[in-house]
Backbone as numpy.savetxt, mean C-alpha at the origin, in Angstrom:
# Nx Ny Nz CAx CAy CAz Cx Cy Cz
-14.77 -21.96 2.49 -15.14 -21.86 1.08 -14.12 -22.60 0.23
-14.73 -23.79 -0.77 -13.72 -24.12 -1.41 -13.09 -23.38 -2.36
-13.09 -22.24 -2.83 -12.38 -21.92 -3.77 -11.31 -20.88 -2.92
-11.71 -20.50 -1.82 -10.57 -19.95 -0.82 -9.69 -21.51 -0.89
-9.76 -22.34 -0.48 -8.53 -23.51 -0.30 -8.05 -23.31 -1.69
-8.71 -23.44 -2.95 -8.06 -23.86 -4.12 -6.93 -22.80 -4.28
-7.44 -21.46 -3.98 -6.40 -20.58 -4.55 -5.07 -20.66 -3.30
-5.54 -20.91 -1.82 -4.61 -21.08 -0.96 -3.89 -22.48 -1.69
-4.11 -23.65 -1.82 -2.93 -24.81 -2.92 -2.45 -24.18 -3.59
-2.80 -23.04 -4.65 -2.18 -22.90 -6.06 -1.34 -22.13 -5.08
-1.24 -21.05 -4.68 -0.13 -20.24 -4.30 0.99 -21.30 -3.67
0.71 -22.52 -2.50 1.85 -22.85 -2.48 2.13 -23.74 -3.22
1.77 -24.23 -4.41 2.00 -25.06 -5.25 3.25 -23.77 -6.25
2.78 -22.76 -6.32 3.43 -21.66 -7.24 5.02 -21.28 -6.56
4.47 -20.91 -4.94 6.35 -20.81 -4.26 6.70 -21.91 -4.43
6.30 -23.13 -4.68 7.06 -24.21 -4.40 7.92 -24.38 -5.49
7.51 -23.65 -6.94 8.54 -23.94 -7.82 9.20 -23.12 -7.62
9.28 -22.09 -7.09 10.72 -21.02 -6.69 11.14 -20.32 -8.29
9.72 -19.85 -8.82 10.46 -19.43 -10.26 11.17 -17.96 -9.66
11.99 -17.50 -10.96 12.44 -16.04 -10.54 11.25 -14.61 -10.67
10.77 -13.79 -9.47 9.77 -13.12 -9.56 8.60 -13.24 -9.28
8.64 -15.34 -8.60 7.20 -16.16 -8.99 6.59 -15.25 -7.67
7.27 -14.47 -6.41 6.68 -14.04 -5.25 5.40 -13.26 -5.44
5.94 -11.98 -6.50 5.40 -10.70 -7.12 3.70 -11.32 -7.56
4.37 -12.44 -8.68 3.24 -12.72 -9.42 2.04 -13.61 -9.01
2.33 -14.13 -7.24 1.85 -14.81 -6.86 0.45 -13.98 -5.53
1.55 -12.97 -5.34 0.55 -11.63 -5.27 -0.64 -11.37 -5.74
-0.13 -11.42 -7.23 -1.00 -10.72 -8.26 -2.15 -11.39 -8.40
-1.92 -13.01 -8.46 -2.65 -13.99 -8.40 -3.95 -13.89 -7.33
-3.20 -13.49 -6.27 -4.32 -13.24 -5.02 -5.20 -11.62 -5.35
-4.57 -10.99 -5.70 -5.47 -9.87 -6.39 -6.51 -10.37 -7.11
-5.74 -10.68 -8.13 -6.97 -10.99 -9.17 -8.58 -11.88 -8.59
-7.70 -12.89 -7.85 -9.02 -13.86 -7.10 -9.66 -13.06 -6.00
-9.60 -11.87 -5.22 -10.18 -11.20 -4.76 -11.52 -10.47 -5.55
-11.03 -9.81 -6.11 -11.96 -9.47 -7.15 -13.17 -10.04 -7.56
-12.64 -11.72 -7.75 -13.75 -12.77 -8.22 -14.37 -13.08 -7.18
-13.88 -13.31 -6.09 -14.71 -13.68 -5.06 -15.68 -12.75 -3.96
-15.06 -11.15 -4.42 -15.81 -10.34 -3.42 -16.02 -9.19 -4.15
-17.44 -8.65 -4.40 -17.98 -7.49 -4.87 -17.51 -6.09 -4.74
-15.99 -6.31 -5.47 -15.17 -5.47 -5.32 -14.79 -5.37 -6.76
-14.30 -4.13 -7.08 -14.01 -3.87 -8.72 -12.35 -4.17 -9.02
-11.77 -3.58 -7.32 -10.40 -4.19 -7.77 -9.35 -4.24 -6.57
-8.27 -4.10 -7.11 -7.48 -5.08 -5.36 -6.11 -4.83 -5.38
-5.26 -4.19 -4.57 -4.04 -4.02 -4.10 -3.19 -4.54 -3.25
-2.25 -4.87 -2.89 -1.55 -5.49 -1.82 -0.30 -4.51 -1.65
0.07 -3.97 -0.83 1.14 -2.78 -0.14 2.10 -3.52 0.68
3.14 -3.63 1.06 3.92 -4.38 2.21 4.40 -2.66 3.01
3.93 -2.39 4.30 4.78 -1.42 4.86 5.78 -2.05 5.77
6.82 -1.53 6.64 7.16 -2.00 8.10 6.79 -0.89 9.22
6.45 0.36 8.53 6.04 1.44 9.49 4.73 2.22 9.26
4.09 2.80 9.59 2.73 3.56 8.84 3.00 4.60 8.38
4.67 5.19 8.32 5.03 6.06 7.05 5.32 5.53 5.68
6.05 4.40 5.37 6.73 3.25 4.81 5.66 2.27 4.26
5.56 2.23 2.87 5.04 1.32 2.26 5.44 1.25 0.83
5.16 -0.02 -0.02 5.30 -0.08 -1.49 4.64 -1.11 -1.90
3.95 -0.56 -2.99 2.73 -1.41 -3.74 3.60 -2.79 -4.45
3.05 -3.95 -4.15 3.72 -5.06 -4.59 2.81 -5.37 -5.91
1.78 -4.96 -5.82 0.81 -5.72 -7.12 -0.68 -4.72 -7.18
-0.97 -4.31 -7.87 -2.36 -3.55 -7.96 -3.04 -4.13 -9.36
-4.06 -4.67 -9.02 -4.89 -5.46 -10.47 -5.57 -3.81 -11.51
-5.70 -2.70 -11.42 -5.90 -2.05 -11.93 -5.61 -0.91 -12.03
-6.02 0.22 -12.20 -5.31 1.58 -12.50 -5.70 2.45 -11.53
-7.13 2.19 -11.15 -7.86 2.81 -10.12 -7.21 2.55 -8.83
-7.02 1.10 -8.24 -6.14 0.28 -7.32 -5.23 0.97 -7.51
-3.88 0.91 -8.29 -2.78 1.85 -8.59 -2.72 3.26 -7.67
-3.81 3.93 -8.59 -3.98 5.45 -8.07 -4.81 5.53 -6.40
-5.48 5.07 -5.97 -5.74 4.97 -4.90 -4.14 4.75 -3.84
-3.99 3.74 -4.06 -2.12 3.43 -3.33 -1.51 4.55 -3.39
-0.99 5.18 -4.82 0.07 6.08 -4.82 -0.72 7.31 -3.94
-2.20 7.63 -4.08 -2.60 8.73 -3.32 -2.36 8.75 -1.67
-2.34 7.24 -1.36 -2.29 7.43 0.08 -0.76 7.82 0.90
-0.15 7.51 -0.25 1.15 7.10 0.34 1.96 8.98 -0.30
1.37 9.62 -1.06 1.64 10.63 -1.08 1.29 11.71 0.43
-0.38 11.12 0.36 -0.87 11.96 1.43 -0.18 11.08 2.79
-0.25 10.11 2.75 0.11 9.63 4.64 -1.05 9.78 5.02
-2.20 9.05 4.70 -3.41 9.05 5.54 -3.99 7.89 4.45
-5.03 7.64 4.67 -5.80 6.54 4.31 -6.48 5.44 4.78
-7.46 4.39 4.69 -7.36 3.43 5.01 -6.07 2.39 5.29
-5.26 2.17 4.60 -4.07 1.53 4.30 -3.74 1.65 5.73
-3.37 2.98 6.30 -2.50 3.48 7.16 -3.14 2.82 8.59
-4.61 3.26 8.86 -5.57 2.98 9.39 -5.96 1.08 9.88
-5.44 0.64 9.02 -5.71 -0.79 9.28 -4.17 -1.38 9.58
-3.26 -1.04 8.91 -1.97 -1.44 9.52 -1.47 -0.93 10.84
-1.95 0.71 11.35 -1.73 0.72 12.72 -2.39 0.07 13.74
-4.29 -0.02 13.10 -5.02 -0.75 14.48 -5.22 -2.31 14.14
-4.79 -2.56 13.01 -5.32 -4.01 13.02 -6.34 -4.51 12.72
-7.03 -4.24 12.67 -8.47 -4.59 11.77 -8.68 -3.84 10.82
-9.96 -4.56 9.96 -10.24 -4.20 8.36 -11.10 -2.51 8.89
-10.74 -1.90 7.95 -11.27 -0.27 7.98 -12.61 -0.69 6.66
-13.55 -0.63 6.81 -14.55 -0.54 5.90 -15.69 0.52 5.72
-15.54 1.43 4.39 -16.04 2.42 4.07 -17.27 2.07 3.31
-18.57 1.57 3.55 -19.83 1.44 2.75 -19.79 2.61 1.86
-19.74 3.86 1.78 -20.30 4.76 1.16 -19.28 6.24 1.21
-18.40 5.90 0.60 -16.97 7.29 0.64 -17.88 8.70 0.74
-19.14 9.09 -0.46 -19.46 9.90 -0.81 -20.12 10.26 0.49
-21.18 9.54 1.24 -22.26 10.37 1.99 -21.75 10.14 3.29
-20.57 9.44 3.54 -19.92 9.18 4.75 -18.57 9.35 4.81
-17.80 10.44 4.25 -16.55 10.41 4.22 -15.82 10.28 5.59
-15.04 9.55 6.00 -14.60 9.29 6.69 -13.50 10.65 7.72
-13.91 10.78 8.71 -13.33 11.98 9.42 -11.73 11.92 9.70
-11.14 10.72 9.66 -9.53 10.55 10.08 -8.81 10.81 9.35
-9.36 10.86 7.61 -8.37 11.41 6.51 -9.38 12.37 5.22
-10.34 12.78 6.07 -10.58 14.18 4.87 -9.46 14.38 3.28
-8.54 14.34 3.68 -8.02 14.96 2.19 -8.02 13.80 1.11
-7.96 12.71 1.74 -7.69 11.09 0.80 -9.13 11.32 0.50
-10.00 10.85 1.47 -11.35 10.68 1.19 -12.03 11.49 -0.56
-11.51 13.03 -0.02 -11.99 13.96 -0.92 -11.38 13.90 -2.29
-9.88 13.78 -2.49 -9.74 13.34 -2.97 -9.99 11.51 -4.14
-10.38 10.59 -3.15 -10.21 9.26 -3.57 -11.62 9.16 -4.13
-12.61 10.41 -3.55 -14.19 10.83 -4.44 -13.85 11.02 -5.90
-12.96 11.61 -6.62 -12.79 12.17 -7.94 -12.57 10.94 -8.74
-12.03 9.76 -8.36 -11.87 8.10 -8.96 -13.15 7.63 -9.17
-13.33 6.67 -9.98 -14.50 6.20 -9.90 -14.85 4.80 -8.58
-15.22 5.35 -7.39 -14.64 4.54 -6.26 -16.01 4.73 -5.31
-16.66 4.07 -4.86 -17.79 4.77 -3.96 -17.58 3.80 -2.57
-16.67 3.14 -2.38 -16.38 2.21 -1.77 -15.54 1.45 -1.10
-14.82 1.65 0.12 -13.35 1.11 0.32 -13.49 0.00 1.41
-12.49 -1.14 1.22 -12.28 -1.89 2.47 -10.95 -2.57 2.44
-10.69 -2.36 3.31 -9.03 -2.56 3.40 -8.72 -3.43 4.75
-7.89 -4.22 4.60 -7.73 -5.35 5.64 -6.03 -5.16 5.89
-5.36 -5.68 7.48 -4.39 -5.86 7.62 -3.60 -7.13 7.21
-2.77 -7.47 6.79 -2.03 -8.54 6.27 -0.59 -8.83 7.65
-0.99 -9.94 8.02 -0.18 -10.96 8.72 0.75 -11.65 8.84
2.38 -11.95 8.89 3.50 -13.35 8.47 3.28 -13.28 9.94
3.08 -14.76 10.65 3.18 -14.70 11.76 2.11 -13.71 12.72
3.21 -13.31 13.53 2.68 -12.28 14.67 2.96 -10.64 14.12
3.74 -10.55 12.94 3.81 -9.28 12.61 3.04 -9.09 10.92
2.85 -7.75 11.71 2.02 -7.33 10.63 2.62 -6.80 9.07
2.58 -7.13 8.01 3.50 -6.12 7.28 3.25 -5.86 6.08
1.34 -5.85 5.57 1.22 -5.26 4.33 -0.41 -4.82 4.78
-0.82 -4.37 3.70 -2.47 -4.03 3.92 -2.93 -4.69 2.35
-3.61 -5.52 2.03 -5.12 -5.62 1.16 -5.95 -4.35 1.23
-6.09 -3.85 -0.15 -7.03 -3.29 -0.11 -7.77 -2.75 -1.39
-9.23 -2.52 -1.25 -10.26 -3.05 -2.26 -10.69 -1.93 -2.20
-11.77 -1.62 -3.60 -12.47 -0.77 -3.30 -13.80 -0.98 -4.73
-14.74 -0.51 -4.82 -15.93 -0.79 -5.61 -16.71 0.54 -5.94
-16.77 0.82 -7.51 -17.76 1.60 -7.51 -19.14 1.95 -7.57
-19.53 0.98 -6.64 -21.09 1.31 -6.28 -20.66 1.14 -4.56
-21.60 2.16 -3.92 -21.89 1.94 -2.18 -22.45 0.71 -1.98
-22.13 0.31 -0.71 -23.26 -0.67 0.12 -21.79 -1.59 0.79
-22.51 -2.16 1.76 -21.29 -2.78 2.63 -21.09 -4.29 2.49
-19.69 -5.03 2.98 -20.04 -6.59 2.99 -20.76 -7.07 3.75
-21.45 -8.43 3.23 -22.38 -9.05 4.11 -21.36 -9.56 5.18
-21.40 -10.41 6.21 -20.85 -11.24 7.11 -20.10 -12.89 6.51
-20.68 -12.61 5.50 -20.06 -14.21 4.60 -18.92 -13.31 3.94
-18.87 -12.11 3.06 -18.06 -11.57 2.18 -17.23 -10.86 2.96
-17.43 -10.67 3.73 -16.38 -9.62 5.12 -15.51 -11.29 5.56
-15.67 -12.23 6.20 -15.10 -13.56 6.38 -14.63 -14.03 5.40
-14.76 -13.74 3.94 -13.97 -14.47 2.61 -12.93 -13.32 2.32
-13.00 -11.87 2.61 -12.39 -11.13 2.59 -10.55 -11.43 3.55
-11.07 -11.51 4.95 -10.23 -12.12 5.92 -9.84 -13.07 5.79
-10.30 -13.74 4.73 -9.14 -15.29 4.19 -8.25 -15.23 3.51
-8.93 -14.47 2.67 -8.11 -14.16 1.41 -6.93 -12.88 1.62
-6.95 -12.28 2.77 -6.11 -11.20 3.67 -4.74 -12.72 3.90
-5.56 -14.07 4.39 -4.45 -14.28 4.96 -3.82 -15.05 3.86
-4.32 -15.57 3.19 -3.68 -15.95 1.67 -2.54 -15.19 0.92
-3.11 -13.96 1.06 -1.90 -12.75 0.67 -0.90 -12.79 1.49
-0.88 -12.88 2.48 -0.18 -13.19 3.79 0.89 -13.97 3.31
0.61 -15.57 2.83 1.25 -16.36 2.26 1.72 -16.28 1.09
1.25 -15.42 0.26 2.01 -15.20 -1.21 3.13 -14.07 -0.73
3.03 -13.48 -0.18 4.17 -12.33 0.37 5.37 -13.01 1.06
4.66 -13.90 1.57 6.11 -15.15 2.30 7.08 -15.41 1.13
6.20 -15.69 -0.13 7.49 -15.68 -0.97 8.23 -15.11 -1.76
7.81 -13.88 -1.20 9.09 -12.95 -2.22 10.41 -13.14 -1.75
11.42 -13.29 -2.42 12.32 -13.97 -2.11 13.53 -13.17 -3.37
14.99 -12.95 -2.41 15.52 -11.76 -3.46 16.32 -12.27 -4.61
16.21 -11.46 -5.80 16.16 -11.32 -7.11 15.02 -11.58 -7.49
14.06 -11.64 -7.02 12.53 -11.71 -7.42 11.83 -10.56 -6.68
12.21 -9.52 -6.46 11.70 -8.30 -6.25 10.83 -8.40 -4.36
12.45 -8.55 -3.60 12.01 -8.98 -2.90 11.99 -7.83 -1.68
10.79 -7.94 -0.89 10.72 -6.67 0.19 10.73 -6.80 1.30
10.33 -8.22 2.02 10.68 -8.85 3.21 11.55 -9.89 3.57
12.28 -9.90 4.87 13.00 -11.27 5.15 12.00 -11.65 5.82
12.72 -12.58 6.75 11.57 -13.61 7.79 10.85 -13.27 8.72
11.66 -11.81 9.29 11.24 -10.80 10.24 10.06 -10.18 9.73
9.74 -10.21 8.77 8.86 -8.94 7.98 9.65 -7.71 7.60
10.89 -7.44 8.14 11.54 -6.06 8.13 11.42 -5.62 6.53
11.83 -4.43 6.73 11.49 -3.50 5.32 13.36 -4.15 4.21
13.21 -4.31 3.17 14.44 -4.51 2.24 14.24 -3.89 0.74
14.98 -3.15 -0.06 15.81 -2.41 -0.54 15.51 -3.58 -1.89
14.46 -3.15 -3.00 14.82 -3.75 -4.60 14.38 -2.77 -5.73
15.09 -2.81 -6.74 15.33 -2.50 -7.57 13.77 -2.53 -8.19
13.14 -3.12 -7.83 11.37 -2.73 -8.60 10.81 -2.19 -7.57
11.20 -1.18 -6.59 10.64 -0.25 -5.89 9.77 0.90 -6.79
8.25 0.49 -7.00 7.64 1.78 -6.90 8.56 3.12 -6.21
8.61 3.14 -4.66 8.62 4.63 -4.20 10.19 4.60 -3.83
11.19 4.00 -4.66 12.14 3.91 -4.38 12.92 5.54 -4.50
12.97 6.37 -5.12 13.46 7.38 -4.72 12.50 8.52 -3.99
11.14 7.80 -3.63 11.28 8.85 -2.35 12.16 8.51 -0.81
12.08 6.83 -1.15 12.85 6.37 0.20 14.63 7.21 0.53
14.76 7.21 -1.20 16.21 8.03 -1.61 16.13 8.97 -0.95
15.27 10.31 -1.25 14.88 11.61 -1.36 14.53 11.71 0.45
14.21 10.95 1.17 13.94 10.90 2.38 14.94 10.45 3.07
15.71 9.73 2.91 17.12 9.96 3.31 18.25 10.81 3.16
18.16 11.60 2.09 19.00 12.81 1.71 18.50 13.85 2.61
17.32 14.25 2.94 16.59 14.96 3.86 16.83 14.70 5.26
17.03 13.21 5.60 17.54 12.94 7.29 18.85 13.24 7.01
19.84 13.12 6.36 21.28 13.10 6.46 21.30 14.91 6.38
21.02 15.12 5.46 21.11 16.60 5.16 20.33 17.71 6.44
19.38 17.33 6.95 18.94 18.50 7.94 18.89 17.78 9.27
19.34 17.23 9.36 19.17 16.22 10.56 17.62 16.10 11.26
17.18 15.15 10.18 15.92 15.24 10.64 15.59 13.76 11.08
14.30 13.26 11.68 13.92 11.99 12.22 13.63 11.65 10.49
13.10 10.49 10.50 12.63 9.57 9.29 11.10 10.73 8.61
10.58 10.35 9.89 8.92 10.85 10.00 8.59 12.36 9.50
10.07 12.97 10.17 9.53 14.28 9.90 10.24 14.70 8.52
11.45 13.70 7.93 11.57 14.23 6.01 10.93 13.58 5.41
10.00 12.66 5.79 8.88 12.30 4.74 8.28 13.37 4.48
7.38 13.77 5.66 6.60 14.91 6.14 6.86 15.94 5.19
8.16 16.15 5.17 8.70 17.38 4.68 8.74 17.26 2.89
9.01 16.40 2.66 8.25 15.63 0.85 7.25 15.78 0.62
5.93 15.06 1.59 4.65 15.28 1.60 3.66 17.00 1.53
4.81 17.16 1.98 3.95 18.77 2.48 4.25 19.80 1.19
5.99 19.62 0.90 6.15 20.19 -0.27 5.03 19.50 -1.52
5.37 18.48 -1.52 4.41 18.05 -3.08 2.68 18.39 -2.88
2.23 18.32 -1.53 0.96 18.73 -1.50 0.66 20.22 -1.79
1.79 21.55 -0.85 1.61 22.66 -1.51 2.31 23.30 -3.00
3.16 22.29 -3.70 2.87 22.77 -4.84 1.78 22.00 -5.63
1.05 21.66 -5.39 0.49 20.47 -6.40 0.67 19.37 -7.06
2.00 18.75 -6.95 3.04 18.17 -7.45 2.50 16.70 -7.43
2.81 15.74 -7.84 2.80 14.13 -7.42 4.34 14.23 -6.56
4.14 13.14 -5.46 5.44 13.33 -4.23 6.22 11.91 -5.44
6.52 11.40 -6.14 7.03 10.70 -7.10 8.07 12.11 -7.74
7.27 12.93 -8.55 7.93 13.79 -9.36 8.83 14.45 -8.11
8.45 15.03 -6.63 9.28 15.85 -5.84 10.64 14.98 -5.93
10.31 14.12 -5.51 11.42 12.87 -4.94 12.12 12.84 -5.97
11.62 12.61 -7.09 12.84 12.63 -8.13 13.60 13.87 -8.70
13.06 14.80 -8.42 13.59 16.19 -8.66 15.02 16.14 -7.54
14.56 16.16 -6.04 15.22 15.95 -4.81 16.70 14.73 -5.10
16.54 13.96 -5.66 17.17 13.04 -5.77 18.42 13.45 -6.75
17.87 14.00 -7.80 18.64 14.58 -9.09 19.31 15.69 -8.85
19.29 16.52 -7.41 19.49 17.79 -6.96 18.65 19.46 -7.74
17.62 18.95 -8.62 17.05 19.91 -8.75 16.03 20.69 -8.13
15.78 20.04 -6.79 15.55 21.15 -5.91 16.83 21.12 -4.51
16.92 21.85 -4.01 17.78 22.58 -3.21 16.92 22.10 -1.68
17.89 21.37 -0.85 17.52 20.42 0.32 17.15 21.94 1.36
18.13 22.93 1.32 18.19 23.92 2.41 17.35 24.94 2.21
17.20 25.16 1.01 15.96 26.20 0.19 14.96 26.03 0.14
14.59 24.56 -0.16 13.39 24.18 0.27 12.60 23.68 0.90
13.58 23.01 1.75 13.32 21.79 2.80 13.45 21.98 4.09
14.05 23.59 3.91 15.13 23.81 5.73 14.27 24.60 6.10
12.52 24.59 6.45 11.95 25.01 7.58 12.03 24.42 8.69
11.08 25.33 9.64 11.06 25.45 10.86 10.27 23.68 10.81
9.50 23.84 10.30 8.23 22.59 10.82 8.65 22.03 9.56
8.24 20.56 9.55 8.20 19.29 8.59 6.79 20.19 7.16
């Protein structure tokens, strides 16, 4: 498709000037042209290195936004789902087919105005290290042309993520590995989840867990826990020092 090449030139026409931040916004760029090109309402790009571990690099809308922060509160989702197996997870119809592997997202991601998810894995190389992902509020699935412009434009993102590059809000080296900036969305839960491994001697997996579970049984957004946790206004041993995650 020519307008898949055009937007693949502009992006490396865009790293090539190496502005400061140009990585982020070059992201955004591929968001936005998702949208236009596939019967989708709107479009996210996530970089994880683990399927606990992720942070939203660019979301074209609010819905996109809230979808991300929901998954990454809950630890389930499409997102999660396509970065562990590798292929695009595609939901025709959330409402009359909720998907059985994450019930609580699903039920939740019903209350958005969303009837629709498809989410693709993102590529540098041989490693994997973000997810695309879309979603539309009307049901019905991609055709075989829009599912193939979808997977282009997966790898396009691919290439705008190559250039985040640091002091420009940067989250990967060459490896793909996970890196540490200052425009971290979930930057103090990463905090708040390390105060939790140092403090109870726990694995990575299981003081996320232990964030997740608190903010799900109080009702909380895991943003607000984490920053409470971080500030010491909740108590690591009081509240954190069960038996199970």
């Amino acid at each position: 498709m020519a307008e898949i090449e055009v937007l693949r030139a502009s992006v490396r026409a865009a790293l090539d000037e190496g502005g400061g931040g140009n990585g982020v916004d070059v992201v955004g760029r591929v968001c936005r042209a998702c949208v236009h090109l596939l019967p989708v309402d709107g479009a996210a790009v996530s970089v994880m290195v683990e399927a606990g571990h992720r942070e939203i690099v660019y979301a074209s809308d609010p819905v996109s936004t809230a979808l991300a922060e929901l998954q990454f509160s809950l630890g389930e989702g499409p997102c999660f789902e396509a970065y562990v197996n590798g292929g695009p997870v595609l939901v025709p119809d959330l409402v009359a087919e909720p998907p059985a592997a994450w019930p609580v997202f699903a039920a939740e991601a019903a209350t958005q105005p969303v009837a629709a998810l498809f989410t693709f894995p993102v590529q540098i190389g041989a490693v994997r290290v973000a997810t695309l992902d879309t979603y539309r509020s009307t049901p019905g699935s991609l055709s075989p042309g829009e599912l193939s412009t979808a997977l282009r434009v997966a790898d396009v993102a691919a290439l705008a993520l190559s250039g985040l590059r640091a002091g420009g809000g940067r989250w990967l080296d060459g490896d793909g590995r996970w890196l540490e900036s200052a425009g971290m969305r979930f930057r103090e839960v990463h905090q708040a989840t390390g105060m939790l491994i140092a403090h109870l001697d726990l694995p990575a997996s299981a003081a996320l867990a232990r964030l997740r579970a608190y903010a799900f049984g109080h009702g909380r957004p895991l943003l607000e826990v984490a920053g409470d946790v971080v500030a010491g206004r909740l108590r690591l041993d009081e509240e954190f020092g069960g038996d199970t995650p």
